[in-house]
Structure formats: C-alpha cells, structure tokens
mmCIF file of C-alpha atoms in Angstrom:
data_model
loop_
_atom_site.group_PDB
_atom_site.id
_atom_site.type_symbol
_atom_site.label_atom_id
_atom_site.label_comp_id
_atom_site.label_asym_id
_atom_site.label_seq_id
_atom_site.Cartn_x
_atom_site.Cartn_y
_atom_site.Cartn_z
ATOM 1 C CA MET A 1 132.415 27.032 139.133
ATOM 2 C CA THR A 2 133.260 28.822 142.381
ATOM 3 C CA GLN A 3 136.965 28.557 141.583
ATOM 4 C CA GLN A 4 136.382 30.088 138.127
ATOM 5 C CA ILE A 5 134.507 33.046 139.626
ATOM 6 C CA ASP A 6 137.310 33.565 142.143
ATOM 7 C CA ILE A 7 139.862 33.643 139.334
ATOM 8 C CA ILE A 8 137.820 36.178 137.330
ATOM 9 C CA GLU A 9 137.374 38.438 140.359
ATOM 10 C CA THR A 10 141.071 38.260 141.168
ATOM 11 C CA LEU A 11 142.095 39.117 137.616
ATOM 12 C CA SER A 12 139.624 41.992 137.332
ATOM 13 C CA ARG A 13 140.784 43.513 140.619
ATOM 14 C CA ASP A 14 144.495 43.096 140.128
ATOM 15 C CA TYR A 15 144.656 44.882 136.759
ATOM 16 C CA PHE A 16 143.744 48.524 136.442
ATOM 17 C CA PRO A 17 144.883 50.061 133.129
ATOM 18 C CA GLU A 18 146.301 53.565 133.240
ATOM 19 C CA ARG A 19 143.895 55.920 131.520
ATOM 20 C CA HIS A 20 143.556 59.660 131.519
ATOM 21 C CA LYS A 21 139.783 59.532 131.664
ATOM 22 C CA VAL A 22 137.953 62.088 133.753
ATOM 23 C CA SER A 23 134.232 62.098 134.476
ATOM 24 C CA GLY A 24 132.218 64.587 136.434
ATOM 25 C CA ALA A 25 132.424 68.363 136.324
ATOM 26 C CA ARG A 26 134.892 69.984 133.939
ATOM 27 C CA LYS A 27 136.464 73.428 133.967
ATOM 28 C CA LEU A 28 134.350 75.417 131.534
ATOM 29 C CA HIS A 29 135.679 78.972 131.592
ATOM 30 C CA ARG A 30 134.357 81.063 128.731
ATOM 31 C CA LEU A 31 136.495 84.064 129.702
ATOM 32 C CA PRO A 32 140.088 84.487 130.865
ATOM 33 C CA GLU A 33 140.508 84.286 134.610
ATOM 34 C CA GLY A 34 139.496 87.523 136.313
ATOM 35 C CA GLN A 35 137.586 88.937 133.318
ATOM 36 C CA GLU A 36 133.918 89.756 133.798
ATOM 37 C CA SER A 37 131.208 89.164 131.216
ATOM 38 C CA LEU A 38 129.907 92.523 129.989
ATOM 39 C CA PRO A 39 126.582 93.233 128.252
ATOM 40 C CA TYR A 40 126.295 93.814 124.526
ATOM 41 C CA ASN A 41 124.615 97.095 123.734
ATOM 42 C CA LEU A 42 124.736 97.335 119.935
ATOM 43 C CA PHE A 43 123.095 94.017 118.995
ATOM 44 C CA GLN A 44 121.292 91.074 120.557
ATOM 45 C CA LEU A 45 123.422 88.049 121.528
ATOM 46 C CA LYS A 46 121.879 84.647 122.267
ATOM 47 C CA PRO A 47 124.222 82.071 123.816
ATOM 48 C CA LEU A 48 123.872 78.551 122.405
ATOM 49 C CA GLY A 49 125.611 76.921 125.352
ATOM 50 C CA PRO A 50 127.558 77.766 128.500
ATOM 51 C CA LEU A 51 130.973 77.819 126.835
ATOM 52 C CA ILE A 52 131.045 78.221 123.054
ATOM 53 C CA GLY A 53 128.734 79.482 120.337
ATOM 54 C CA ALA A 54 126.301 82.409 120.169
ATOM 55 C CA GLU A 55 123.835 83.823 117.658
ATOM 56 C CA ILE A 56 123.824 87.551 116.963
ATOM 57 C CA GLU A 57 120.807 89.532 115.771
ATOM 58 C CA GLY A 58 120.736 93.126 114.605
ATOM 59 C CA ILE A 59 123.731 93.095 112.241
ATOM 60 C CA ASP A 60 123.357 93.572 108.475
ATOM 61 C CA PHE A 61 126.309 92.289 106.447
ATOM 62 C CA LYS A 62 125.283 94.484 103.519
ATOM 63 C CA ASN A 63 126.656 97.540 105.300
ATOM 64 C CA PRO A 64 130.138 98.337 106.700
ATOM 65 C CA LEU A 65 130.337 98.132 110.475
ATOM 66 C CA LEU A 66 130.713 101.220 112.585
ATOM 67 C CA PRO A 67 133.986 101.042 114.592
ATOM 68 C CA GLU A 68 132.158 100.591 117.881
ATOM 69 C CA VAL A 69 130.017 97.777 116.426
ATOM 70 C CA LYS A 70 133.055 96.009 115.004
ATOM 71 C CA GLU A 71 134.778 96.280 118.385
ATOM 72 C CA GLU A 72 131.772 94.763 120.160
ATOM 73 C CA ILE A 73 131.524 91.905 117.643
ATOM 74 C CA ASN A 74 135.216 91.203 118.175
ATOM 75 C CA ARG A 75 134.651 91.082 121.938
ATOM 76 C CA ALA A 76 131.852 88.587 121.353
ATOM 77 C CA LEU A 77 134.116 86.519 119.105
ATOM 78 C CA LEU A 78 136.791 86.328 121.794
ATOM 79 C CA GLU A 79 134.217 85.389 124.424
ATOM 80 C CA TRP A 80 132.120 82.865 122.454
ATOM 81 C CA LYS A 81 134.717 81.681 119.861
ATOM 82 C CA VAL A 82 132.134 81.173 117.088
ATOM 83 C CA LEU A 83 129.309 83.544 116.168
ATOM 84 C CA PHE A 84 126.299 82.872 113.941
ATOM 85 C CA PHE A 85 124.309 85.397 111.933
ATOM 86 C CA ARG A 86 121.023 84.310 110.332
ATOM 87 C CA ASN A 87 119.094 85.912 107.451
ATOM 88 C CA GLN A 88 122.139 87.344 105.669
ATOM 89 C CA ASP A 89 121.292 87.271 101.953
ATOM 90 C CA ILE A 90 124.521 88.832 100.710
ATOM 91 C CA THR A 91 126.782 88.894 97.678
ATOM 92 C CA SER A 92 130.327 87.589 97.458
ATOM 93 C CA GLU A 93 131.556 91.159 97.538
ATOM 94 C CA GLN A 94 129.737 91.838 100.798
ATOM 95 C CA HIS A 95 131.027 88.565 102.252
ATOM 96 C CA VAL A 96 134.610 89.570 101.480
ATOM 97 C CA ALA A 97 134.067 93.130 102.678
ATOM 98 C CA PHE A 98 132.871 91.939 106.104
ATOM 99 C CA ALA A 99 135.918 89.712 106.616
ATOM 100 C CA LYS A 100 138.316 92.453 105.476
ATOM 101 C CA GLN A 101 137.326 94.509 108.492
ATOM 102 C CA TRP A 102 139.422 92.075 110.547
ATOM 103 C CA GLY A 103 142.527 92.192 108.362
ATOM 104 C CA GLU A 104 144.197 90.957 105.206
ATOM 105 C CA LEU A 105 142.561 87.962 103.534
ATOM 106 C CA GLU A 106 144.307 84.820 102.356
ATOM 107 C CA SER A 107 143.642 82.653 99.327
ATOM 108 C CA HIS A 108 143.748 78.877 99.635
ATOM 109 C CA PRO A 109 146.186 77.172 97.247
ATOM 110 C CA PHE A 110 144.441 73.778 97.254
ATOM 111 C CA LEU A 111 140.702 74.501 97.296
ATOM 112 C CA PRO A 112 138.336 75.587 94.487
ATOM 113 C CA GLN A 113 137.709 79.313 94.400
ATOM 114 C CA GLY A 114 134.415 81.150 94.367
ATOM 115 C CA ASP A 115 133.959 84.182 92.164
ATOM 116 C CA GLN A 116 136.624 86.061 94.116
ATOM 117 C CA GLU A 117 140.192 84.995 94.911
ATOM 118 C CA ALA A 118 139.656 85.175 98.675
ATOM 119 C CA ILE A 119 136.659 82.813 98.602
ATOM 120 C CA ALA A 120 137.168 79.066 98.999
ATOM 121 C CA ARG A 121 134.145 77.159 97.706
ATOM 122 C CA PHE A 122 133.108 73.756 99.091
ATOM 123 C CA ALA A 123 130.508 72.277 96.721
ATOM 124 C CA LYS A 124 129.418 68.717 97.554
ATOM 125 C CA ASP A 125 126.880 66.509 95.765
ATOM 126 C CA GLU A 126 126.405 62.944 94.548
ATOM 127 C CA LYS A 127 129.785 63.142 92.789
ATOM 128 C CA VAL A 128 131.850 64.988 95.413
ATOM 129 C CA THR A 129 131.835 63.675 98.972
ATOM 130 C CA GLY A 130 132.524 65.901 101.964
ATOM 131 C CA MET A 131 136.065 65.316 103.239
ATOM 132 C CA GLU A 132 136.135 67.858 106.063
ATOM 133 C CA ASN A 133 134.734 65.429 108.647
ATOM 134 C CA ILE A 134 137.862 65.337 110.776
ATOM 135 C CA TRP A 135 138.568 67.601 113.734
ATOM 136 C CA HIS A 136 140.938 70.313 112.528
ATOM 137 C CA THR A 137 142.036 73.920 112.738
ATOM 138 C CA ASP A 138 142.331 75.631 109.364
ATOM 139 C CA VAL A 139 145.701 75.952 107.614
ATOM 140 C CA THR A 140 147.919 75.304 110.631
ATOM 141 C CA TRP A 141 150.477 74.238 108.003
ATOM 142 C CA ARG A 142 151.021 77.919 107.256
ATOM 143 C CA LEU A 143 153.756 79.778 109.088
ATOM 144 C CA ASN A 144 151.068 82.279 110.103
ATOM 145 C CA PRO A 145 147.783 80.342 110.262
ATOM 146 C CA ALA A 146 144.442 82.095 109.829
ATOM 147 C CA LEU A 147 143.141 84.396 112.552
ATOM 148 C CA GLY A 148 139.617 83.306 111.761
ATOM 149 C CA ALA A 149 137.133 82.519 109.034
ATOM 150 C CA VAL A 150 133.751 83.763 107.826
ATOM 151 C CA LEU A 151 131.672 81.009 106.222
ATOM 152 C CA ARG A 152 128.268 81.314 104.600
ATOM 153 C CA ILE A 153 125.906 78.572 103.548
ATOM 154 C CA VAL A 154 124.981 78.915 99.878
ATOM 155 C CA GLU A 155 122.916 75.730 99.568
ATOM 156 C CA ALA A 156 121.892 73.697 102.608
ATOM 157 C CA PRO A 157 120.834 70.052 102.333
ATOM 158 C CA THR A 158 117.343 69.075 103.459
ATOM 159 C CA TYR A 159 118.882 67.361 106.466
ATOM 160 C CA GLY A 160 122.398 66.785 107.813
ATOM 161 C CA GLY A 161 125.509 68.767 107.028
ATOM 162 C CA ASP A 162 125.877 70.301 110.512
ATOM 163 C CA THR A 163 129.195 71.746 111.675
ATOM 164 C CA LEU A 164 130.707 71.332 115.145
ATOM 165 C CA TRP A 165 133.236 73.557 116.877
ATOM 166 C CA ALA A 166 135.305 72.732 119.972
ATOM 167 C CA ASP A 167 136.879 75.185 122.421
ATOM 168 C CA THR A 168 140.618 74.452 122.552
ATOM 169 C CA ALA A 169 141.159 76.625 125.634
ATOM 170 C CA ALA A 170 138.810 74.344 127.553
ATOM 171 C CA ALA A 171 140.626 71.346 126.052
ATOM 172 C CA TYR A 172 143.880 72.677 127.508
ATOM 173 C CA ASP A 173 142.371 73.708 130.857
ATOM 174 C CA ASN A 174 141.145 70.188 131.534
ATOM 175 C CA LEU A 175 144.348 68.317 130.733
ATOM 176 C CA PRO A 176 145.882 66.455 133.695
ATOM 177 C CA ASP A 177 148.757 68.325 135.315
ATOM 178 C CA ASP A 178 151.304 65.704 134.278
ATOM 179 C CA ILE A 179 150.319 66.117 130.617
ATOM 180 C CA LYS A 180 150.505 69.903 130.899
ATOM 181 C CA GLU A 181 154.002 69.586 132.316
ATOM 182 C CA LYS A 182 155.022 67.167 129.563
ATOM 183 C CA ILE A 183 153.872 69.372 126.668
ATOM 184 C CA ASP A 184 154.979 72.697 128.153
ATOM 185 C CA GLY A 185 157.526 74.164 125.744
ATOM 186 C CA LEU A 186 157.173 71.398 123.140
ATOM 187 C CA THR A 187 156.573 72.182 119.473
ATOM 188 C CA ALA A 188 155.038 70.158 116.672
ATOM 189 C CA ILE A 189 155.369 70.027 112.899
ATOM 190 C CA HIS A 190 152.344 70.887 110.743
ATOM 191 C CA ASP A 191 152.256 69.956 107.063
ATOM 192 C CA PHE A 192 149.662 69.972 104.264
ATOM 193 C CA THR A 193 151.229 66.953 102.537
ATOM 194 C CA PRO A 194 149.243 64.089 104.140
ATOM 195 C CA SER A 195 145.950 65.837 103.339
ATOM 196 C CA PHE A 196 146.009 68.143 100.313
ATOM 197 C CA GLY A 197 149.282 66.692 99.036
ATOM 198 C CA ARG A 198 147.636 63.368 98.206
ATOM 199 C CA ARG A 199 145.760 65.005 95.330
ATOM 200 C CA LEU A 200 148.849 66.467 93.662
ATOM 201 C CA SER A 201 151.234 65.028 91.122
ATOM 202 C CA SER A 202 154.783 64.462 92.365
ATOM 203 C CA GLU A 203 155.982 67.458 90.350
ATOM 204 C CA LEU A 204 153.324 69.834 91.675
ATOM 205 C CA LEU A 205 153.742 68.478 95.200
ATOM 206 C CA ALA A 206 157.440 69.364 95.136
ATOM 207 C CA ILE A 207 156.584 72.888 93.987
ATOM 208 C CA LYS A 208 153.970 73.373 96.713
ATOM 209 C CA GLN A 209 156.205 71.918 99.417
ATOM 210 C CA ASP A 210 158.816 74.485 98.479
ATOM 211 C CA GLU A 211 156.192 77.255 98.509
ATOM 212 C CA PHE A 212 154.711 76.103 101.832
ATOM 213 C CA PRO A 213 157.448 74.548 103.984
ATOM 214 C CA ALA A 214 156.376 72.562 107.022
ATOM 215 C CA ALA A 215 155.589 74.843 109.963
ATOM 216 C CA GLU A 216 156.701 74.367 113.559
ATOM 217 C CA HIS A 217 154.218 75.637 116.154
ATOM 218 C CA PRO A 218 153.960 75.337 119.936
ATOM 219 C CA ILE A 219 151.678 72.546 121.142
ATOM 220 C CA VAL A 220 150.250 75.028 123.644
ATOM 221 C CA ARG A 221 149.514 78.319 121.958
ATOM 222 C CA THR A 222 149.000 81.670 123.713
ATOM 223 C CA HIS A 223 146.029 83.534 122.282
ATOM 224 C CA PRO A 224 147.376 86.945 121.176
ATOM 225 C CA GLU A 225 144.273 88.868 122.290
ATOM 226 C CA THR A 226 143.025 87.038 125.373
ATOM 227 C CA GLY A 227 146.321 85.642 126.662
ATOM 228 C CA ARG A 228 144.706 82.231 127.242
ATOM 229 C CA LYS A 229 146.542 78.994 126.581
ATOM 230 C CA THR A 230 144.969 76.820 123.894
ATOM 231 C CA LEU A 231 145.773 73.303 122.720
ATOM 232 C CA TYR A 232 147.177 73.773 119.222
ATOM 233 C CA VAL A 233 147.458 70.395 117.508
ATOM 234 C CA ASN A 234 144.979 68.744 115.155
ATOM 235 C CA ALA A 235 144.586 65.389 113.450
ATOM 236 C CA ALA A 236 144.474 66.809 109.923
ATOM 237 C CA PHE A 237 147.771 68.689 109.807
ATOM 238 C CA THR A 238 149.934 67.985 112.885
ATOM 239 C CA ILE A 239 152.538 65.384 111.902
ATOM 240 C CA ARG A 240 154.897 64.878 114.839
ATOM 241 C CA ILE A 241 156.275 66.395 118.011
ATOM 242 C CA VAL A 242 159.777 67.782 117.774
ATOM 243 C CA GLY A 243 162.316 66.017 119.982
ATOM 244 C CA LEU A 244 160.295 62.851 120.651
ATOM 245 C CA GLU A 245 160.755 59.427 119.113
ATOM 246 C CA PRO A 246 158.088 58.682 116.471
ATOM 247 C CA GLU A 247 156.182 56.156 118.591
ATOM 248 C CA GLU A 248 156.092 58.392 121.670
ATOM 249 C CA SER A 249 155.168 61.400 119.531
ATOM 250 C CA GLU A 250 152.254 59.618 117.896
ATOM 251 C CA GLN A 251 150.958 58.223 121.171
ATOM 252 C CA LEU A 252 150.934 61.665 122.770
ATOM 253 C CA LEU A 253 149.413 63.317 119.704
ATOM 254 C CA GLN A 254 146.602 60.783 119.529
ATOM 255 C CA TYR A 255 145.772 61.527 123.153
ATOM 256 C CA LEU A 256 145.809 65.288 122.525
ATOM 257 C CA PHE A 257 143.704 64.940 119.355
ATOM 258 C CA GLN A 258 141.010 63.199 121.376
ATOM 259 C CA GLN A 259 140.442 66.268 123.563
ATOM 260 C CA ALA A 260 138.385 67.976 120.845
ATOM 261 C CA HIS A 261 135.950 65.036 120.979
ATOM 262 C CA THR A 262 134.666 66.002 124.443
ATOM 263 C CA PRO A 263 131.015 67.156 124.076
ATOM 264 C CA GLU A 264 131.266 69.663 126.941
ATOM 265 C CA TYR A 265 133.720 71.691 124.829
ATOM 266 C CA GLN A 266 131.538 71.672 121.709
ATOM 267 C CA ILE A 267 128.698 73.384 119.892
ATOM 268 C CA ARG A 268 126.850 71.686 117.018
ATOM 269 C CA TYR A 269 125.112 73.999 114.586
ATOM 270 C CA LYS A 270 122.327 73.202 112.126
ATOM 271 C CA TRP A 271 122.581 75.357 109.038
ATOM 272 C CA GLU A 272 119.754 77.284 107.397
ATOM 273 C CA ALA A 273 119.807 79.255 104.166
ATOM 274 C CA ASN A 274 121.590 82.623 104.404
ATOM 275 C CA THR A 275 123.353 81.802 107.682
ATOM 276 C CA ILE A 276 126.927 82.938 108.326
ATOM 277 C CA ALA A 277 129.433 81.655 110.887
ATOM 278 C CA PHE A 278 132.449 83.666 112.070
ATOM 279 C CA TRP A 279 134.939 81.731 114.194
ATOM 280 C CA ASP A 280 138.233 82.312 115.968
ATOM 281 C CA ASN A 281 140.760 79.930 114.409
ATOM 282 C CA ARG A 282 143.180 80.518 117.301
ATOM 283 C CA ALA A 283 140.807 79.079 119.917
ATOM 284 C CA THR A 284 138.803 76.373 118.144
ATOM 285 C CA GLN A 285 138.768 73.235 116.084
ATOM 286 C CA HIS A 286 135.834 72.302 113.856
ATOM 287 C CA TYR A 287 134.299 69.287 112.140
ATOM 288 C CA ALA A 288 131.955 69.324 109.118
ATOM 289 C CA VAL A 289 129.561 66.388 109.415
ATOM 290 C CA SER A 290 129.396 64.443 106.147
ATOM 291 C CA ASP A 291 126.005 62.756 106.567
ATOM 292 C CA TYR A 292 124.063 64.355 103.696
ATOM 293 C CA PHE A 293 125.396 62.366 100.698
ATOM 294 C CA PRO A 294 124.175 62.350 97.928
ATOM 295 C CA ASN A 295 122.397 65.635 98.651
ATOM 296 C CA ARG A 296 123.950 68.945 97.669
ATOM 297 C CA ARG A 297 125.682 71.219 100.180
ATOM 298 C CA VAL A 298 127.557 74.371 99.165
ATOM 299 C CA VAL A 299 129.415 76.722 101.485
ATOM 300 C CA GLU A 300 131.894 79.512 100.841
ATOM 301 C CA ARG A 301 134.635 80.538 103.246
ATOM 302 C CA VAL A 302 136.793 83.634 103.550
ATOM 303 C CA SER A 303 139.842 83.388 105.840
ATOM 304 C CA ILE A 304 141.689 86.212 107.587
ATOM 305 C CA VAL A 305 145.485 86.162 107.765
ATOM 306 C CA GLY A 306 146.744 85.556 111.295
ATOM 307 C CA ASP A 307 149.963 85.916 113.261
ATOM 308 C CA VAL A 308 152.779 83.486 113.983
ATOM 309 C CA PRO A 309 151.738 81.302 116.957
ATOM 310 C CA TYR A 310 153.752 81.608 120.173
#
C-alpha cells in the first residue's frame, strides 16, 4: 500500500500539463489607457458591472436625438460596449430611425425579415428552436462587418431567454504575452457556409458564396474609434488562420474562442417587454441563451454597416 501511494505521488508531481490558465485578478480596463471616465449630463447611466453593460434612462426612441445627445450615447457605447434602454414601446419605423442615426443599415440575406427590409426577426416557439446559443460576433463573414446592432424584445418568455455579451478588448488584454506575440499580424478566414450555408440547397449556396466571398480579417482588430486592440475571432464564423497548418490553426482558434467564456468579461441581461439593447459589434461577442423552449421569444434586430477591420 505504501509503495502504491509513493508511485501515485511521484506520477502526480512529475507531470504538469502546459495550460494557459490564469486565476486571480484580471486586467479589466473599461476605457483606453490614459482616458478618463467623464460624467453623462444628458441622461442617467447605471452601470451593470465594472467593465461592460449599462442601462440608460431619459431617452425616448420615439423622437430623433439631438446631436449632442447622440454624441453622448455614442461615448457611452464606446465605454460600456452594450447599452440597455427599458420602457421603449416603439414601432418598427422608430426602431429603424434610431439605428440610422449611426449610419447606413444592412439587410441580412439569411434571416427572416420583419416588416421592414432592415429588420431581422428572430421568432422562436415550440416549432423553432433558438440557434444563436454560441458565442459570436455578427456577420464577420462580411468584408465590412456590422458596426453595431439595435435589438428590441417583441415578446419575452416567462423565464429564460437571457443574452450575454463579452468584452473582446478585455479578452485580448488578458492573453499571455507569448500568445499575443504569436497572433500579432495573423489573419483568419470568416465564412457563413458552416452556419447559414447548411440550410441552403447546393444551387443557392453557390450563388450566395459568390455574392458573399469568404472574408479575411486580422485576428487582433484595432477599434476604429477607441484605438483599442480587440480579439476578433468567433466560433460561429471563423474557419481557419491563414498561413498555419489546419491542426495548428484549429488548436489556436479553439483556445482563442474560449476567451469569451470568462465571466469577468461578461454581462448577462434578463429581458423585459419593451427593452432595447444597442451594442458595439467591434468590441463584443454575444450569446443568446436557448433555455426557454417551448415558450415563445421574439426579438427584432437592426444592424449598422461597419468598416473593413484592420
């Protein structure tokens, strides 16, 4: 018995697997280095955590924003990455009009539309299961992925159906130095085919692949407004890393995908009727929890055309 214990202790102390696992304090910088947090004077802002997510009160989506109000909301978006607005009983037209204040809107070629072209409608019930429960950044398969999105809850289930967002700047900040060095300058291929392409006939798939060629984006993206580096790969649409052998590419991607799973980088939001979320697609990933089946959950999303990542 003593000999067996000695063997177990020897084995357990001779083998230490290499793991990039870090416990303890993490770098949680809400703002770019050197930037101070300023007060908000034109509405009330309630942080939902130290890093990401804030509720805003005092804004009515029924009315166009004054330039100074829009500028302050944009500053809040850059600081908190996802903003929530409760008690917004609005029409589709007002939903679209709010998003248009940030730029041209895009239509989604693979999702059901609402009553306007720019609205993507996600209606789930006992016949249609939620499929958005994977960490992802919207439409990174586009050459110029969305700047951001404005989503409103149309019908909320009695329970469940929360959405989580993760801060991808924090995900990058906390990578080990050797990983940062390895991915610096690397690019990855993003493609809709493994996700939306599965639902298409071979003929229609060929047409859509021609219309939306695979996009090549940097693994580390520079945010065009804040200048911060963000981790820009996601499990839904990122296929492989350019220049690496398939096995090495997949191993590295799986490690990078896992960074969004860190709770310190996240906010989880419980929806209520007439709530709207506005998030920065350049600095976040999100995950729609699919725990409400067979109850009904309906949301509508409007996405704003973005720039080419660099």
